[in-house]
mmCIF file of C-alpha atoms in Angstrom:
data_model
loop_
_atom_site.group_PDB
_atom_site.id
_atom_site.type_symbol
_atom_site.label_atom_id
_atom_site.label_comp_id
_atom_site.label_asym_id
_atom_site.label_seq_id
_atom_site.Cartn_x
_atom_site.Cartn_y
_atom_site.Cartn_z
ATOM 1 C CA MET A 575 -39.626 -12.514 -37.157
ATOM 2 C CA PRO A 576 -42.209 -14.153 -34.621
ATOM 3 C CA PRO A 577 -42.730 -11.962 -31.573
ATOM 4 C CA SER A 578 -41.657 -15.085 -29.315
ATOM 5 C CA ASP A 579 -38.225 -14.872 -31.205
ATOM 6 C CA ARG A 580 -37.544 -11.009 -31.262
ATOM 7 C CA LEU A 581 -34.390 -9.530 -29.690
ATOM 8 C CA VAL A 582 -35.353 -6.388 -27.522
ATOM 9 C CA GLN A 583 -32.737 -3.868 -26.626
ATOM 10 C CA LYS A 584 -33.567 -1.606 -23.835
ATOM 11 C CA SER A 585 -31.517 1.559 -22.802
ATOM 12 C CA PHE A 586 -30.482 2.094 -19.298
ATOM 13 C CA PRO A 587 -28.644 5.121 -17.577
ATOM 14 C CA ALA A 588 -25.089 5.849 -18.682
ATOM 15 C CA THR A 589 -23.487 2.737 -20.358
ATOM 16 C CA VAL A 590 -25.615 -0.015 -18.945
ATOM 17 C CA TYR A 591 -27.414 -2.248 -21.525
ATOM 18 C CA TYR A 592 -30.022 -5.009 -21.090
ATOM 19 C CA PHE A 593 -30.666 -7.582 -23.637
ATOM 20 C CA GLU A 594 -33.872 -9.652 -23.490
ATOM 21 C CA LEU A 595 -34.062 -12.632 -25.651
ATOM 22 C CA SER A 596 -37.548 -14.079 -25.505
ATOM 23 C CA THR A 597 -38.237 -17.706 -26.686
ATOM 24 C CA SER A 598 -41.229 -19.844 -26.465
ATOM 25 C CA GLY A 599 -39.586 -21.683 -23.486
ATOM 26 C CA GLY A 600 -38.645 -18.686 -21.366
ATOM 27 C CA LYS A 601 -36.242 -15.725 -20.949
ATOM 28 C CA MET A 602 -32.498 -15.199 -20.832
ATOM 29 C CA ALA A 603 -30.982 -11.893 -19.778
ATOM 30 C CA ARG A 604 -27.603 -10.404 -19.419
ATOM 31 C CA ARG A 605 -27.033 -6.989 -17.612
ATOM 32 C CA PHE A 606 -23.590 -5.615 -17.368
ATOM 33 C CA PRO A 607 -21.758 -2.232 -17.492
ATOM 34 C CA SER A 608 -19.400 -1.260 -20.278
ATOM 35 C CA LEU A 609 -16.856 -3.654 -20.932
ATOM 36 C CA ASN A 610 -14.153 -0.908 -21.581
ATOM 37 C CA ALA A 611 -15.174 0.412 -18.188
ATOM 38 C CA LEU A 612 -14.839 -3.060 -16.563
ATOM 39 C CA ARG A 613 -11.440 -3.713 -18.232
ATOM 40 C CA THR A 614 -10.143 -0.188 -16.924
ATOM 41 C CA PHE A 615 -11.571 -0.999 -13.306
ATOM 42 C CA GLU A 616 -9.739 -4.449 -13.408
ATOM 43 C CA ALA A 617 -6.286 -2.826 -14.302
ATOM 44 C CA ALA A 618 -6.758 -0.267 -11.715
ATOM 45 C CA ALA A 619 -7.705 -2.628 -8.981
ATOM 46 C CA ARG A 620 -4.915 -4.849 -9.871
ATOM 47 C CA HIS A 621 -2.160 -2.141 -9.686
ATOM 48 C CA LEU A 622 -3.976 -0.099 -6.999
ATOM 49 C CA SER A 623 -3.087 2.800 -9.208
ATOM 50 C CA PHE A 624 -4.920 4.768 -11.831
ATOM 51 C CA SER A 625 -1.404 5.905 -13.143
ATOM 52 C CA ALA A 626 -0.260 2.336 -13.697
ATOM 53 C CA ALA A 627 -3.456 1.222 -15.389
ATOM 54 C CA ALA A 628 -3.155 4.126 -17.790
ATOM 55 C CA ASP A 629 0.274 2.989 -18.663
ATOM 56 C CA GLU A 630 -0.760 -0.652 -19.031
ATOM 57 C CA LEU A 631 -3.750 0.485 -21.161
ATOM 58 C CA SER A 632 -1.914 3.158 -23.123
ATOM 59 C CA VAL A 633 -4.523 5.774 -22.246
ATOM 60 C CA THR A 634 -4.200 8.923 -20.029
ATOM 61 C CA GLN A 635 -4.701 8.988 -16.211
ATOM 62 C CA ALA A 636 -7.767 11.096 -16.853
ATOM 63 C CA ALA A 637 -9.251 8.753 -19.215
ATOM 64 C CA VAL A 638 -8.934 6.082 -16.467
ATOM 65 C CA SER A 639 -10.677 8.250 -13.855
ATOM 66 C CA ARG A 640 -13.470 8.910 -16.317
ATOM 67 C CA GLN A 641 -14.023 5.259 -16.941
ATOM 68 C CA ILE A 642 -14.031 4.373 -13.091
ATOM 69 C CA ARG A 643 -16.376 7.277 -12.442
ATOM 70 C CA ALA A 644 -18.738 6.035 -15.085
ATOM 71 C CA LEU A 645 -18.645 2.686 -13.804
ATOM 72 C CA GLU A 646 -19.303 3.749 -10.227
ATOM 73 C CA GLU A 647 -22.283 5.887 -11.604
ATOM 74 C CA ASP A 648 -23.784 2.833 -13.435
ATOM 75 C CA LEU A 649 -23.428 0.521 -10.384
ATOM 76 C CA GLY A 650 -24.567 3.343 -7.863
ATOM 77 C CA VAL A 651 -21.560 2.451 -5.609
ATOM 78 C CA ARG A 652 -17.934 3.744 -4.695
ATOM 79 C CA LEU A 653 -15.456 0.972 -5.904
ATOM 80 C CA PHE A 654 -12.275 2.956 -4.759
ATOM 81 C CA LYS A 655 -11.316 4.895 -1.864
ATOM 82 C CA ARG A 656 -9.300 7.854 -3.152
ATOM 83 C CA MET A 657 -6.543 9.202 -0.966
ATOM 84 C CA THR A 658 -4.053 11.857 -1.510
ATOM 85 C CA ARG A 659 -1.494 9.691 -3.230
ATOM 86 C CA ALA A 660 -3.194 6.244 -3.319
ATOM 87 C CA VAL A 661 -6.403 4.377 -3.935
ATOM 88 C CA ASP A 662 -7.742 1.209 -2.232
ATOM 89 C CA LEU A 663 -10.680 -0.888 -3.143
ATOM 90 C CA THR A 664 -13.915 -0.290 -1.062
ATOM 91 C CA GLU A 665 -16.015 -3.271 0.077
ATOM 92 C CA GLU A 666 -17.823 -3.283 -3.215
ATOM 93 C CA GLY A 667 -14.765 -3.160 -5.280
ATOM 94 C CA THR A 668 -13.289 -5.887 -3.388
ATOM 95 C CA LEU A 669 -16.407 -7.893 -4.185
ATOM 96 C CA LEU A 670 -16.463 -7.346 -7.956
ATOM 97 C CA PHE A 671 -12.443 -7.512 -8.669
ATOM 98 C CA PRO A 672 -11.878 -11.211 -8.182
ATOM 99 C CA PRO A 673 -14.634 -12.567 -10.443
ATOM 100 C CA LEU A 674 -14.019 -9.903 -12.878
ATOM 101 C CA ARG A 675 -10.107 -10.790 -13.115
ATOM 102 C CA ASP A 676 -11.022 -14.401 -13.474
ATOM 103 C CA ALA A 677 -13.403 -13.615 -16.288
ATOM 104 C CA LEU A 678 -10.828 -11.638 -18.167
ATOM 105 C CA ASP A 679 -8.168 -14.059 -17.653
ATOM 106 C CA GLN A 680 -10.430 -16.827 -19.233
ATOM 107 C CA ILE A 681 -11.129 -14.494 -22.107
ATOM 108 C CA GLU A 682 -7.393 -14.028 -22.590
ATOM 109 C CA ARG A 683 -6.520 -17.575 -22.529
ATOM 110 C CA ALA A 684 -9.337 -18.477 -25.124
ATOM 111 C CA THR A 685 -8.213 -15.866 -27.528
ATOM 112 C CA ASN A 686 -4.465 -16.712 -27.059
ATOM 113 C CA ARG A 687 -5.264 -20.280 -27.978
ATOM 114 C CA ILE A 688 -6.989 -18.951 -31.035
ATOM 115 C CA TRP A 689 -4.276 -16.698 -32.101
ATOM 116 C CA GLY A 690 -1.951 -19.547 -31.299
ATOM 117 C CA ASN A 691 -3.368 -21.640 -34.035
ATOM 118 C CA LYS A 692 -2.561 -19.196 -36.731
ATOM 119 C CA GLY A 693 0.608 -20.772 -37.962
ATOM 120 C CA SER A 694 -0.110 -19.659 -41.379
ATOM 121 C CA GLY A 695 -1.445 -16.876 -43.455
ATOM 122 C CA ILE A 696 -0.232 -13.516 -43.910
ATOM 123 C CA LEU A 697 2.665 -11.973 -41.790
ATOM 124 C CA THR A 698 3.043 -8.167 -42.268
ATOM 125 C CA ILE A 699 6.265 -6.606 -41.088
ATOM 126 C CA SER A 700 7.099 -2.962 -41.072
ATOM 127 C CA VAL A 701 10.999 -2.658 -41.437
ATOM 128 C CA LEU A 702 13.438 -0.061 -42.369
ATOM 129 C CA PRO A 703 13.891 0.410 -46.124
ATOM 130 C CA THR A 704 17.805 -0.355 -46.278
ATOM 131 C CA PHE A 705 17.581 -3.163 -43.776
ATOM 132 C CA SER A 706 14.873 -4.740 -45.751
ATOM 133 C CA VAL A 707 16.785 -4.533 -49.047
ATOM 134 C CA LYS A 708 20.186 -5.066 -47.756
ATOM 135 C CA TRP A 709 19.647 -7.706 -44.929
ATOM 136 C CA LEU A 710 16.163 -9.224 -44.704
ATOM 137 C CA MET A 711 15.074 -9.594 -48.406
ATOM 138 C CA PRO A 712 18.058 -11.745 -49.279
ATOM 139 C CA ARG A 713 17.451 -13.999 -46.596
ATOM 140 C CA LEU A 714 13.561 -14.388 -47.154
ATOM 141 C CA LEU A 715 13.607 -17.037 -49.679
ATOM 142 C CA ASP A 716 14.926 -19.515 -46.920
ATOM 143 C CA PHE A 717 11.980 -18.703 -44.804
ATOM 144 C CA SER A 718 9.524 -19.075 -47.450
ATOM 145 C CA GLU A 719 11.029 -22.625 -48.537
ATOM 146 C CA LYS A 720 10.811 -23.666 -44.709
ATOM 147 C CA HIS A 721 7.362 -22.111 -44.050
ATOM 148 C CA PRO A 722 5.410 -22.165 -47.206
ATOM 149 C CA ASP A 723 2.223 -21.571 -45.440
ATOM 150 C CA ILE A 724 3.001 -18.170 -44.245
ATOM 151 C CA GLU A 725 3.332 -15.356 -46.848
ATOM 152 C CA VAL A 726 5.465 -12.406 -45.591
ATOM 153 C CA HIS A 727 4.285 -8.656 -46.599
ATOM 154 C CA LEU A 728 7.048 -6.070 -45.916
ATOM 155 C CA VAL A 729 6.014 -2.444 -45.382
ATOM 156 C CA ASN A 730 9.105 -0.183 -45.616
ATOM 157 C CA SER A 731 8.894 2.636 -43.112
ATOM 158 C CA ILE A 732 11.313 4.857 -40.993
ATOM 159 C CA LYS A 733 8.444 6.251 -39.042
ATOM 160 C CA PRO A 734 7.807 5.156 -35.495
ATOM 161 C CA VAL A 735 5.496 2.118 -35.755
ATOM 162 C CA ASP A 736 2.055 2.562 -34.181
ATOM 163 C CA PHE A 737 0.561 -1.042 -33.489
ATOM 164 C CA GLU A 738 -2.816 0.557 -32.554
ATOM 165 C CA LYS A 739 -3.257 2.016 -35.827
ATOM 166 C CA GLU A 740 -1.272 0.071 -38.268
ATOM 167 C CA GLU A 741 -2.123 -3.589 -39.477
ATOM 168 C CA VAL A 742 1.278 -4.940 -38.927
ATOM 169 C CA ASP A 743 2.338 -8.049 -36.950
ATOM 170 C CA LEU A 744 6.013 -6.955 -36.369
ATOM 171 C CA ALA A 745 8.271 -4.274 -36.975
ATOM 172 C CA ILE A 746 12.281 -3.817 -37.168
ATOM 173 C CA ARG A 747 13.649 -0.636 -36.072
ATOM 174 C CA VAL A 748 16.983 0.985 -35.064
ATOM 175 C CA GLY A 749 17.305 3.202 -31.937
ATOM 176 C CA THR A 750 17.543 3.114 -28.261
ATOM 177 C CA VAL A 751 14.777 1.883 -25.727
ATOM 178 C CA GLU A 752 15.423 4.075 -22.810
ATOM 179 C CA ALA A 753 14.099 7.630 -22.578
ATOM 180 C CA GLY A 754 17.050 10.206 -22.773
ATOM 181 C CA LEU A 755 19.793 7.331 -22.822
ATOM 182 C CA LYS A 756 22.966 8.809 -24.384
ATOM 183 C CA THR A 757 26.256 6.869 -24.091
ATOM 184 C CA GLU A 758 29.058 9.390 -24.047
ATOM 185 C CA GLY A 759 31.579 8.655 -27.125
ATOM 186 C CA ARG A 760 28.967 7.020 -29.306
ATOM 187 C CA PRO A 761 27.321 8.441 -32.313
ATOM 188 C CA ARG A 762 23.579 9.350 -31.436
ATOM 189 C CA ILE A 763 20.394 7.816 -33.173
ATOM 190 C CA ASP A 764 17.711 10.516 -33.267
ATOM 191 C CA LEU A 765 14.959 8.069 -34.749
ATOM 192 C CA VAL A 766 12.044 7.136 -32.643
ATOM 193 C CA MET A 767 11.087 3.437 -32.853
ATOM 194 C CA ALA A 768 7.651 3.246 -31.813
ATOM 195 C CA LYS A 769 4.538 4.822 -30.140
ATOM 196 C CA ALA A 770 2.425 3.436 -27.071
ATOM 197 C CA TRP A 771 5.062 1.052 -25.609
ATOM 198 C CA ALA A 772 2.962 -0.325 -22.817
ATOM 199 C CA GLN A 773 1.651 -3.300 -24.770
ATOM 200 C CA LEU A 774 4.662 -3.834 -26.743
ATOM 201 C CA GLN A 775 7.718 -6.426 -26.725
ATOM 202 C CA VAL A 776 11.173 -6.163 -28.114
ATOM 203 C CA GLU A 777 14.020 -8.366 -29.073
ATOM 204 C CA PRO A 778 17.538 -7.011 -29.630
ATOM 205 C CA LEU A 779 18.635 -8.225 -32.796
ATOM 206 C CA LEU A 780 22.047 -6.451 -34.120
ATOM 207 C CA PRO A 781 24.487 -3.999 -32.998
ATOM 208 C CA ASP A 782 24.572 -0.633 -35.117
ATOM 209 C CA GLU A 783 28.248 -0.414 -35.662
ATOM 210 C CA LEU A 784 29.164 2.245 -38.070
ATOM 211 C CA ILE A 785 32.047 1.819 -40.822
ATOM 212 C CA ALA A 786 33.348 4.174 -43.269
ATOM 213 C CA VAL A 787 33.089 2.814 -46.806
ATOM 214 C CA ALA A 788 33.862 3.828 -50.448
ATOM 215 C CA SER A 789 34.451 2.229 -53.691
ATOM 216 C CA PRO A 790 37.820 0.610 -54.552
ATOM 217 C CA GLY A 791 38.435 3.204 -57.124
ATOM 218 C CA TYR A 792 37.678 5.910 -54.618
ATOM 219 C CA ILE A 793 40.322 4.592 -52.216
ATOM 220 C CA GLU A 794 42.858 4.147 -55.096
ATOM 221 C CA ARG A 795 42.481 7.883 -55.937
ATOM 222 C CA HIS A 796 42.356 9.261 -52.419
ATOM 223 C CA GLY A 797 43.873 6.681 -50.111
ATOM 224 C CA GLU A 798 42.532 5.305 -46.888
ATOM 225 C CA LEU A 799 41.795 8.006 -44.208
ATOM 226 C CA THR A 800 44.302 7.589 -41.586
ATOM 227 C CA ASP A 801 44.221 11.229 -39.878
ATOM 228 C CA ALA A 802 42.017 14.139 -39.620
ATOM 229 C CA ALA A 803 43.901 16.326 -42.076
ATOM 230 C CA GLN A 804 42.907 14.105 -45.144
ATOM 231 C CA VAL A 805 39.037 14.716 -44.469
ATOM 232 C CA SER A 806 39.162 18.052 -46.114
ATOM 233 C CA GLY A 807 40.261 16.335 -49.485
ATOM 234 C CA VAL A 808 37.395 13.877 -49.550
ATOM 235 C CA THR A 809 33.550 14.046 -49.933
ATOM 236 C CA LEU A 810 31.636 12.704 -47.044
ATOM 237 C CA ILE A 811 28.306 11.256 -47.783
ATOM 238 C CA ASN A 812 25.616 12.120 -45.185
ATOM 239 C CA MET A 813 22.296 10.570 -44.153
ATOM 240 C CA ALA A 814 19.454 12.912 -43.606
ATOM 241 C CA THR A 815 17.911 10.904 -40.907
ATOM 242 C CA ARG A 816 21.186 10.805 -39.077
ATOM 243 C CA PRO A 817 22.647 14.466 -39.412
ATOM 244 C CA ASN A 818 25.092 13.995 -36.619
ATOM 245 C CA ALA A 819 26.600 10.556 -37.623
ATOM 246 C CA TRP A 820 29.904 11.935 -39.143
ATOM 247 C CA SER A 821 30.549 14.683 -36.491
ATOM 248 C CA ASP A 822 29.843 12.160 -33.554
ATOM 249 C CA PHE A 823 31.935 9.473 -35.252
ATOM 250 C CA PHE A 824 34.996 11.922 -35.489
ATOM 251 C CA LYS A 825 34.438 13.012 -31.997
ATOM 252 C CA ALA A 826 34.412 9.315 -31.131
ATOM 253 C CA ILE A 827 37.643 8.728 -32.621
ATOM 254 C CA ARG A 828 39.082 12.251 -31.288
ATOM 255 C CA TRP A 829 39.593 13.686 -34.833
ATOM 256 C CA ASP A 830 39.046 17.328 -35.005
ATOM 257 C CA VAL A 831 37.361 17.920 -38.233
ATOM 258 C CA ASP A 832 35.580 20.963 -39.527
ATOM 259 C CA MET A 833 32.129 19.695 -40.548
ATOM 260 C CA ARG A 834 30.882 23.145 -42.105
ATOM 261 C CA GLN A 835 31.975 21.945 -45.617
ATOM 262 C CA HIS A 836 29.130 21.160 -47.790
ATOM 263 C CA ASP A 837 28.998 17.386 -48.693
ATOM 264 C CA LEU A 838 26.382 14.869 -50.252
ATOM 265 C CA SER A 839 23.242 14.089 -48.255
ATOM 266 C CA TYR A 840 20.790 11.385 -49.091
ATOM 267 C CA GLY A 841 17.465 10.152 -47.302
ATOM 268 C CA HIS A 842 18.211 6.486 -46.986
ATOM 269 C CA PHE A 843 21.410 4.176 -46.352
ATOM 270 C CA PHE A 844 20.832 2.417 -49.636
ATOM 271 C CA MET A 845 21.118 5.611 -51.467
ATOM 272 C CA SER A 846 24.195 6.602 -49.552
ATOM 273 C CA MET A 847 25.839 3.252 -50.229
ATOM 274 C CA GLN A 848 24.960 3.462 -53.922
ATOM 275 C CA ALA A 849 26.558 6.704 -54.225
ATOM 276 C CA ALA A 850 29.602 5.375 -52.527
ATOM 277 C CA ILE A 851 29.689 2.338 -54.981
ATOM 278 C CA GLU A 852 29.389 4.912 -57.908
ATOM 279 C CA GLY A 853 32.597 6.618 -56.384
ATOM 280 C CA ARG A 854 30.977 9.780 -55.204
ATOM 281 C CA GLY A 855 32.584 9.846 -51.969
ATOM 282 C CA ILE A 856 32.696 8.030 -48.292
ATOM 283 C CA ALA A 857 29.691 6.914 -46.625
ATOM 284 C CA LEU A 858 29.178 6.086 -42.874
ATOM 285 C CA VAL A 859 26.870 3.142 -42.809
ATOM 286 C CA PRO A 860 26.084 0.324 -40.409
ATOM 287 C CA GLN A 861 28.383 -2.504 -40.879
ATOM 288 C CA VAL A 862 25.405 -5.016 -40.965
ATOM 289 C CA LEU A 863 24.017 -3.171 -43.913
ATOM 290 C CA ALA A 864 27.222 -3.081 -45.957
ATOM 291 C CA GLN A 865 27.932 -6.763 -45.406
ATOM 292 C CA GLY A 866 27.026 -7.903 -48.879
ATOM 293 C CA ASP A 867 28.550 -5.043 -50.653
ATOM 294 C CA LEU A 868 31.937 -5.602 -48.825
ATOM 295 C CA ALA A 869 31.908 -9.401 -49.540
ATOM 296 C CA ALA A 870 30.987 -8.540 -53.146
ATOM 297 C CA GLY A 871 34.013 -5.925 -53.509
ATOM 298 C CA LEU A 872 31.725 -3.195 -54.243
ATOM 299 C CA LEU A 873 32.747 -1.309 -51.313
ATOM 300 C CA VAL A 874 35.842 -1.468 -49.276
ATOM 301 C CA PRO A 875 36.610 0.181 -45.762
ATOM 302 C CA ALA A 876 37.845 3.793 -46.109
ATOM 303 C CA MET A 877 39.400 3.673 -42.623
ATOM 304 C CA HIS A 878 40.293 1.068 -40.253
ATOM 305 C CA ARG A 879 38.035 2.311 -37.528
ATOM 306 C CA ARG A 880 34.528 1.352 -36.473
ATOM 307 C CA ILE A 881 32.321 2.820 -33.764
ATOM 308 C CA THR A 882 29.317 1.200 -32.263
ATOM 309 C CA SER A 883 26.372 3.767 -32.131
ATOM 310 C CA ASP A 884 24.143 4.597 -29.175
ATOM 311 C CA GLY A 885 21.464 2.128 -30.496
ATOM 312 C CA MET A 886 20.943 -1.224 -32.164
ATOM 313 C CA TYR A 887 18.356 -3.000 -34.270
ATOM 314 C CA PHE A 888 15.283 -4.415 -32.529
ATOM 315 C CA LEU A 889 12.233 -6.506 -33.442
ATOM 316 C CA ILE A 890 9.091 -5.007 -32.186
ATOM 317 C CA GLY A 891 5.639 -6.749 -31.507
ATOM 318 C CA ARG A 892 2.610 -6.853 -29.462
ATOM 319 C CA LYS A 893 2.985 -8.772 -26.166
ATOM 320 C CA ARG A 894 -0.260 -10.639 -26.718
ATOM 321 C CA SER A 895 0.973 -12.269 -29.938
ATOM 322 C CA TRP A 896 4.562 -12.394 -29.054
ATOM 323 C CA GLU A 897 4.623 -16.270 -28.446
ATOM 324 C CA GLN A 898 2.015 -17.243 -30.883
ATOM 325 C CA GLY A 899 1.697 -18.926 -34.376
ATOM 326 C CA LYS A 900 3.311 -17.101 -37.295
ATOM 327 C CA VAL A 901 4.850 -14.402 -35.297
ATOM 328 C CA LYS A 902 6.902 -16.884 -33.083
ATOM 329 C CA ILE A 903 7.802 -18.950 -36.118
ATOM 330 C CA PHE A 904 9.318 -15.888 -37.847
ATOM 331 C CA ARG A 905 11.016 -14.713 -34.620
ATOM 332 C CA ASP A 906 12.733 -17.899 -34.192
ATOM 333 C CA TRP A 907 13.761 -18.045 -37.710
ATOM 334 C CA LEU A 908 15.144 -14.524 -37.548
ATOM 335 C CA LEU A 909 16.988 -14.949 -34.332
ATOM 336 C CA GLN A 910 18.825 -18.008 -36.029
ATOM 337 C CA GLU A 911 19.493 -15.996 -39.015
ATOM 338 C CA VAL A 912 21.118 -13.061 -36.686
ATOM 339 C CA LYS A 913 23.070 -15.831 -34.852
ATOM 340 C CA SER A 914 24.368 -17.444 -38.055
ATOM 341 C CA SER A 915 25.041 -14.121 -40.132
ATOM 342 C CA ALA A 916 28.636 -12.955 -40.384
ATOM 343 C CA GLY A 917 29.447 -10.559 -37.601
ATOM 344 C CA GLY A 918 25.937 -11.172 -36.181
ATOM 345 C CA ARG A 919 26.204 -10.222 -32.633
ATOM 346 C CA ARG A 920 23.300 -9.653 -30.491
ATOM 347 C CA MET A 921 22.206 -9.079 -27.090
ATOM 348 C CA THR A 922 20.568 -12.334 -25.432
ATOM 349 C CA ALA A 923 17.918 -10.864 -23.282
ATOM 350 C CA THR A 924 14.528 -10.115 -24.409
ATOM 351 C CA SER A 925 13.121 -6.868 -22.947
ATOM 352 C CA GLU A 926 9.607 -5.806 -21.934
ATOM 353 C CA ILE A 927 9.214 -2.035 -22.631
ATOM 354 C CA GLY A 928 6.772 -0.273 -20.367
ATOM 355 C CA ARG A 929 5.813 3.245 -21.026
ATOM 356 C CA ALA A 930 6.554 4.891 -17.943
ATOM 357 C CA ALA A 931 10.006 2.997 -17.615
ATOM 358 C CA ALA A 932 11.391 2.756 -20.844
ATOM 359 C CA LYS A 933 10.898 4.429 -24.210
ATOM 360 C CA PRO A 934 12.956 5.082 -27.240
ATOM 361 C CA ALA A 935 14.918 8.395 -27.224
ATOM 362 C CA GLY A 936 13.584 10.957 -29.623
#
């Protein structure tokens, strides 16, 4: 490379870098601190709170403090006045904040336009296994016919989705969104839906309404359950991920049942439902997952009681891509399917979940 066209990188103290581009016509130079430090400063300055900035960026308050301190050392000035329970901008901080905020806003708008153009390609969705098999997959042919340019990849998982580490666009999970929330008289859900909630958006989809089901032959042999005394004469099929479902269900309908007896247990609802179809006992499952088998006559209600659990099914995604391209196309289609599905009742409000204010119960 000719000397006049070489790119020279020079090191500066801490995280400041200087790039000198030499050309035959002159020089262009950019000197700026760490972009991560600048982004952290912008969030802290906007909120006037290190704690709120940490929530927004999904990092610890100590990490925010370190980034701000490094930026101040790079610039050689104090950017914040640190008080006992608050912070405020110094004169230098006030000088830096407006143009930095505007620059980041422009970057966000530009990248959003690029993301927004992606109305095609691969859409990867992390989804609960039984919801995938029993509810979503039977409907995906319709989506593919309407949107042939979008290829849907399903990743089956019950683990908390981590959008910072997993290459997924959306997730479908069941649970609650407020930490510690427990509605008296409703079966609990012990699953955690997601990690790092600060940058996520959620859409309520379907209620988690539990019903007891069995095969027609099993009900012919044992009869429907009409009182607590009958429970000792049947086999209850349990779910390993919801070990308290039956006991909570009986408590909700005020049946005094001894749950110490040993019954069957499976790891997924589709396994519990298959065991019920095969006549092995009575399964307690979400009504939305049993719709198809009930309609086909493979399962029938084992009792005429149903209880809504403490949680519901949610669609989860990143805030930044929530209204863009293939994500919005799939969201709109999914919500229409929920609305038109038999018994598909859903909440209408979209919820933004901040880590400090609302998290799934664990």
